[in-house]
Amino acid sequence: MKPLKRLIQFLIIYIAGIGLLWATKYSLGLSDYLIPPPHELLKTLRQDGLDYLLASLNTLVVAIQGHALAIALACVVGLLGSMRSTIGAITRTAAYNLQAYPIVAVSPIIFLFLGDGLASRLIIAALICYFPLLLSLIGIFSQPVDDIEHFFNETGMMNWRLRIGIRVFENIEKLITVLVGSGTMAMVGTIVAEFLAATHGIGYVIRKALYQDNLASILLALFLIGLCSSIYLSFIELFGALIKNKLQGDANNNEI
Amino acid sequence: MYIICKELSYSYPGAPSNVFSGVNWSIKGPGFFSLFGLSGVGKSTLARIISGNIAPKSGKVTSGNGKILYSYDSERLPGWLSIERHLKKTTPAGNSALLEGLISGYGMGRLLRHRFSALSMGQKNRVNLIRYLVQDFELLITDEVLANVDEPTRYEILGSIKRLFPQKTFLYISHNAIEVARFSKTVYILPQASDGATALIHEVTGLDQHEGYVIDDRTVQGKVYEILRTASMEGTMP
């Protein structure tokens, strides 16, 4: 099962990373201050595990909201950008040029205007995953599927909803991959926002731990971030697979 | 329905030479006509120009009133619908009986609940042809639309088209000299040209075979040779 596979892969990578840290620590005789020993990590887990988990879930909720906002916005702008009119051309040009600018650099302005609350985190999360999503959607919405569209064009039955439906259906796997990729970006965006100035979330926790040089807290936070991200991305993949199966049918049973 | 082409030329963007140049040609329907030629002479390009899918580099196409449709062999149906739902959705009101007749006549009845991707290549060709035949058209240009259908079934389909649509005009594009010889009223042949740009379209009278009308093999063979000889002739203007 693919979602479970993603979780297992994360656990393997995390354990391998921690194992490498400890192998380095014990082979080179590094201090507990530099790399915390296993018992210190367990102690941090017992003391702060619940708070960190709640902070991670808080980040995840904001990331999901930001992701949803970015998807909705990218769909609307992507539809405009796929048009052959002047509006479409302007939208495409604007999207290609704006995406080249690093959104993180704009974050301080957002914090200045909106403060360090939910709105800033949400907007930064949405903006960071929005542009890659938008460019992919413009690409998918603008790419004709001639073999299917020809009949509808010839007979005059084509309308914009059918055209988009055909293009989305033909690119469903690419679309799911883009959604999963942008989900990761939303998580990254939220953590970056929290790390920069917010007062909630796991990014804020990491910032505090960094000021205290507390690597055990950071390692615990990284574990929870990976866990939350894996669960969210697995959910998107599962949802995508369900839609794909519903639309395309089981390969072994093509009767509807 | 009539089609008149005057001084038609076309070249693909970036290509060094024309596909054809200065072609003057006309068709007057109704009837079953064929466009024949060796690979790469520009049959599909000419058909796309006539149907308005692409614009000529120079020259003009005029046609009579009525809808011109162009269909080709690699077309697909949307994958999220069954064959049946797609056909019902795209068949104009009033043509349901025709649709039912074609489905049963072309042996597609048992496959209606399948998706397009589950069909064989020949079945795909037949479904695609059916959805065009039930549209309201005056001229249907079919570009290799039965390329993957077995010969006996193909002959049956061509015979039935001529029986069911005597008042419509068909321009059948094919590489198969036997079937164009048998079924066409006139075979229009795009010949090869030494500089790659055909200027002439030759005409060969076809055998215009109908359902139940048997033509002996020797006659067909003679016509096929005539078509193939014409297709190999020099196609540039003297």
Short mmCIF file of N, CA and C in Angstrom, two decimals, chain B residues 122-189:
data_model
loop_
_atom_site.label_atom_id
_atom_site.label_comp_id
_atom_site.label_asym_id
_atom_site.label_seq_id
_atom_site.Cartn_x
_atom_site.Cartn_y
_atom_site.Cartn_z
N GLY B 122 -9.31 -2.20 -34.03
CA GLY B 122 -10.38 -2.24 -35.03
C GLY B 122 -11.71 -1.78 -34.45
N GLN B 123 -11.97 -2.19 -33.20
CA GLN B 123 -13.21 -1.75 -32.55
C GLN B 123 -13.19 -0.24 -32.30
N LYS B 124 -12.03 0.27 -31.95
CA LYS B 124 -11.90 1.72 -31.74
C LYS B 124 -12.23 2.47 -33.03
N ASN B 125 -11.70 1.96 -34.14
CA ASN B 125 -11.97 2.58 -35.45
C ASN B 125 -13.47 2.60 -35.74
N ARG B 126 -14.13 1.49 -35.42
CA ARG B 126 -15.56 1.40 -35.75
C ARG B 126 -16.39 2.36 -34.89
N VAL B 127 -16.07 2.42 -33.58
CA VAL B 127 -16.81 3.34 -32.69
C VAL B 127 -16.61 4.78 -33.15
N ASN B 128 -15.39 5.10 -33.49
CA ASN B 128 -15.10 6.47 -33.93
C ASN B 128 -15.89 6.82 -35.19
N LEU B 129 -15.94 5.88 -36.12
CA LEU B 129 -16.69 6.12 -37.36
C LEU B 129 -18.18 6.30 -37.07
N ILE B 130 -18.70 5.45 -36.18
CA ILE B 130 -20.14 5.53 -35.86
C ILE B 130 -20.50 6.93 -35.36
N ARG B 131 -19.68 7.46 -34.44
CA ARG B 131 -20.06 8.76 -33.85
C ARG B 131 -20.04 9.89 -34.88
N TYR B 132 -19.23 9.73 -35.93
CA TYR B 132 -19.25 10.74 -37.00
C TYR B 132 -20.44 10.53 -37.93
N LEU B 133 -20.74 9.26 -38.21
CA LEU B 133 -21.84 8.98 -39.16
C LEU B 133 -23.18 9.47 -38.64
N VAL B 134 -23.34 9.52 -37.30
CA VAL B 134 -24.65 9.95 -36.78
C VAL B 134 -24.76 11.48 -36.66
N GLN B 135 -23.71 12.19 -37.01
CA GLN B 135 -23.79 13.66 -36.98
C GLN B 135 -24.52 14.15 -38.23
N ASP B 136 -24.96 15.38 -38.16
CA ASP B 136 -25.59 15.98 -39.34
C ASP B 136 -24.50 16.61 -40.19
N PHE B 137 -24.16 15.96 -41.28
CA PHE B 137 -23.08 16.46 -42.14
C PHE B 137 -23.49 16.37 -43.60
N GLU B 138 -22.78 17.09 -44.43
CA GLU B 138 -22.97 16.97 -45.88
C GLU B 138 -21.79 16.25 -46.50
N LEU B 139 -20.59 16.56 -45.98
CA LEU B 139 -19.38 15.88 -46.47
C LEU B 139 -18.61 15.33 -45.28
N LEU B 140 -18.33 14.04 -45.33
CA LEU B 140 -17.51 13.43 -44.28
C LEU B 140 -16.20 12.96 -44.92
N ILE B 141 -15.10 13.52 -44.42
CA ILE B 141 -13.78 13.11 -44.90
C ILE B 141 -13.23 12.12 -43.88
N THR B 142 -12.97 10.92 -44.32
CA THR B 142 -12.49 9.89 -43.40
C THR B 142 -11.06 9.53 -43.78
N ASP B 143 -10.16 9.82 -42.87
CA ASP B 143 -8.73 9.64 -43.15
C ASP B 143 -8.22 8.35 -42.50
N GLU B 144 -8.16 7.30 -43.26
CA GLU B 144 -7.69 6.00 -42.78
C GLU B 144 -8.49 5.52 -41.58
N VAL B 145 -9.79 5.85 -41.53
CA VAL B 145 -10.55 5.56 -40.31
C VAL B 145 -10.82 4.07 -40.09
N LEU B 146 -10.63 3.26 -41.13
CA LEU B 146 -10.84 1.82 -40.95
C LEU B 146 -9.52 1.06 -41.08
N ALA B 147 -8.43 1.75 -40.83
CA ALA B 147 -7.10 1.18 -41.07
C ALA B 147 -6.86 -0.12 -40.29
N ASN B 148 -7.49 -0.25 -39.12
CA ASN B 148 -7.22 -1.44 -38.28
C ASN B 148 -8.36 -2.46 -38.30
N VAL B 149 -9.32 -2.23 -39.18
CA VAL B 149 -10.46 -3.16 -39.26
C VAL B 149 -10.15 -4.24 -40.30
N ASP B 150 -10.56 -5.48 -39.99
CA ASP B 150 -10.27 -6.56 -40.94
C ASP B 150 -11.01 -6.34 -42.25
N GLU B 151 -10.50 -6.95 -43.31
CA GLU B 151 -11.00 -6.65 -44.65
C GLU B 151 -12.49 -6.96 -44.87
N PRO B 152 -12.97 -8.18 -44.49
CA PRO B 152 -14.40 -8.44 -44.73
C PRO B 152 -15.30 -7.43 -44.02
N THR B 153 -14.96 -7.10 -42.75
CA THR B 153 -15.78 -6.14 -42.00
C THR B 153 -15.71 -4.76 -42.66
N ARG B 154 -14.52 -4.41 -43.13
CA ARG B 154 -14.34 -3.10 -43.77
C ARG B 154 -15.22 -3.00 -45.01
N TYR B 155 -15.24 -4.07 -45.80
CA TYR B 155 -16.06 -4.06 -47.01
C TYR B 155 -17.55 -3.94 -46.66
N GLU B 156 -17.94 -4.64 -45.59
CA GLU B 156 -19.34 -4.56 -45.15
C GLU B 156 -19.69 -3.14 -44.74
N ILE B 157 -18.77 -2.52 -43.99
CA ILE B 157 -19.01 -1.15 -43.51
C ILE B 157 -19.10 -0.18 -44.69
N LEU B 158 -18.18 -0.30 -45.63
CA LEU B 158 -18.20 0.61 -46.78
C LEU B 158 -19.48 0.44 -47.60
N GLY B 159 -19.89 -0.83 -47.75
CA GLY B 159 -21.14 -1.12 -48.48
C GLY B 159 -22.34 -0.50 -47.76
N SER B 160 -22.35 -0.63 -46.43
CA SER B 160 -23.50 -0.11 -45.67
C SER B 160 -23.52 1.43 -45.69
N ILE B 161 -22.34 2.04 -45.68
CA ILE B 161 -22.30 3.52 -45.75
C ILE B 161 -22.96 3.98 -47.05
N LYS B 162 -22.63 3.31 -48.14
CA LYS B 162 -23.18 3.73 -49.43
C LYS B 162 -24.69 3.51 -49.49
N ARG B 163 -25.14 2.45 -48.79
CA ARG B 163 -26.59 2.17 -48.78
C ARG B 163 -27.35 3.16 -47.88
N LEU B 164 -26.76 3.44 -46.70
CA LEU B 164 -27.46 4.27 -45.72
C LEU B 164 -27.41 5.77 -46.01
N PHE B 165 -26.38 6.20 -46.71
CA PHE B 165 -26.20 7.65 -46.91
C PHE B 165 -26.05 8.01 -48.39
N PRO B 166 -27.05 7.65 -49.20
CA PRO B 166 -26.90 7.91 -50.65
C PRO B 166 -26.87 9.39 -51.01
N GLN B 167 -27.40 10.23 -50.13
CA GLN B 167 -27.47 11.67 -50.43
C GLN B 167 -26.31 12.47 -49.84
N LYS B 168 -25.41 11.78 -49.16
CA LYS B 168 -24.26 12.47 -48.54
C LYS B 168 -23.03 12.29 -49.41
N THR B 169 -22.04 13.11 -49.12
CA THR B 169 -20.78 13.01 -49.86
C THR B 169 -19.70 12.50 -48.91
N PHE B 170 -18.93 11.54 -49.40
CA PHE B 170 -17.82 10.99 -48.61
C PHE B 170 -16.52 11.14 -49.39
N LEU B 171 -15.49 11.52 -48.67
CA LEU B 171 -14.15 11.50 -49.26
C LEU B 171 -13.33 10.56 -48.39
N TYR B 172 -13.05 9.39 -48.96
CA TYR B 172 -12.43 8.31 -48.20
C TYR B 172 -10.93 8.28 -48.52
N ILE B 173 -10.11 8.52 -47.51
CA ILE B 173 -8.66 8.52 -47.73
C ILE B 173 -8.11 7.17 -47.29
N SER B 174 -7.38 6.54 -48.18
CA SER B 174 -6.88 5.21 -47.86
C SER B 174 -5.61 4.90 -48.65
N HIS B 175 -4.83 3.98 -48.10
CA HIS B 175 -3.66 3.47 -48.82
C HIS B 175 -4.01 2.17 -49.56
N ASN B 176 -5.24 1.70 -49.32
CA ASN B 176 -5.61 0.40 -49.85
C ASN B 176 -6.23 0.55 -51.24
N ALA B 177 -5.43 0.20 -52.27
CA ALA B 177 -5.88 0.40 -53.66
C ALA B 177 -7.09 -0.46 -54.00
N ILE B 178 -7.18 -1.64 -53.38
CA ILE B 178 -8.29 -2.55 -53.73
C ILE B 178 -9.62 -1.95 -53.28
N GLU B 179 -9.66 -1.47 -52.04
CA GLU B 179 -10.95 -0.97 -51.56
C GLU B 179 -11.35 0.35 -52.22
N VAL B 180 -10.37 1.20 -52.51
CA VAL B 180 -10.77 2.45 -53.19
C VAL B 180 -11.23 2.14 -54.62
N ALA B 181 -10.59 1.13 -55.24
CA ALA B 181 -11.00 0.74 -56.60
C ALA B 181 -12.42 0.19 -56.59
N ARG B 182 -12.71 -0.65 -55.62
CA ARG B 182 -14.02 -1.30 -55.56
C ARG B 182 -15.16 -0.32 -55.27
N PHE B 183 -15.00 0.50 -54.25
CA PHE B 183 -16.14 1.23 -53.71
C PHE B 183 -16.33 2.66 -54.22
N SER B 184 -15.28 3.23 -54.80
CA SER B 184 -15.38 4.66 -55.14
C SER B 184 -16.08 4.92 -56.45
N LYS B 185 -16.78 6.05 -56.47
CA LYS B 185 -17.37 6.54 -57.70
C LYS B 185 -16.21 7.10 -58.56
N THR B 186 -15.37 7.90 -57.90
CA THR B 186 -14.16 8.42 -58.55
C THR B 186 -13.01 8.33 -57.55
N VAL B 187 -11.85 7.92 -58.04
CA VAL B 187 -10.67 7.90 -57.18
C VAL B 187 -9.80 9.08 -57.59
N TYR B 188 -9.56 9.98 -56.64
CA TYR B 188 -8.67 11.12 -56.89
C TYR B 188 -7.29 10.74 -56.39
N ILE B 189 -6.32 10.92 -57.25
CA ILE B 189 -4.98 10.42 -56.91
C ILE B 189 -3.98 11.57 -56.85
#
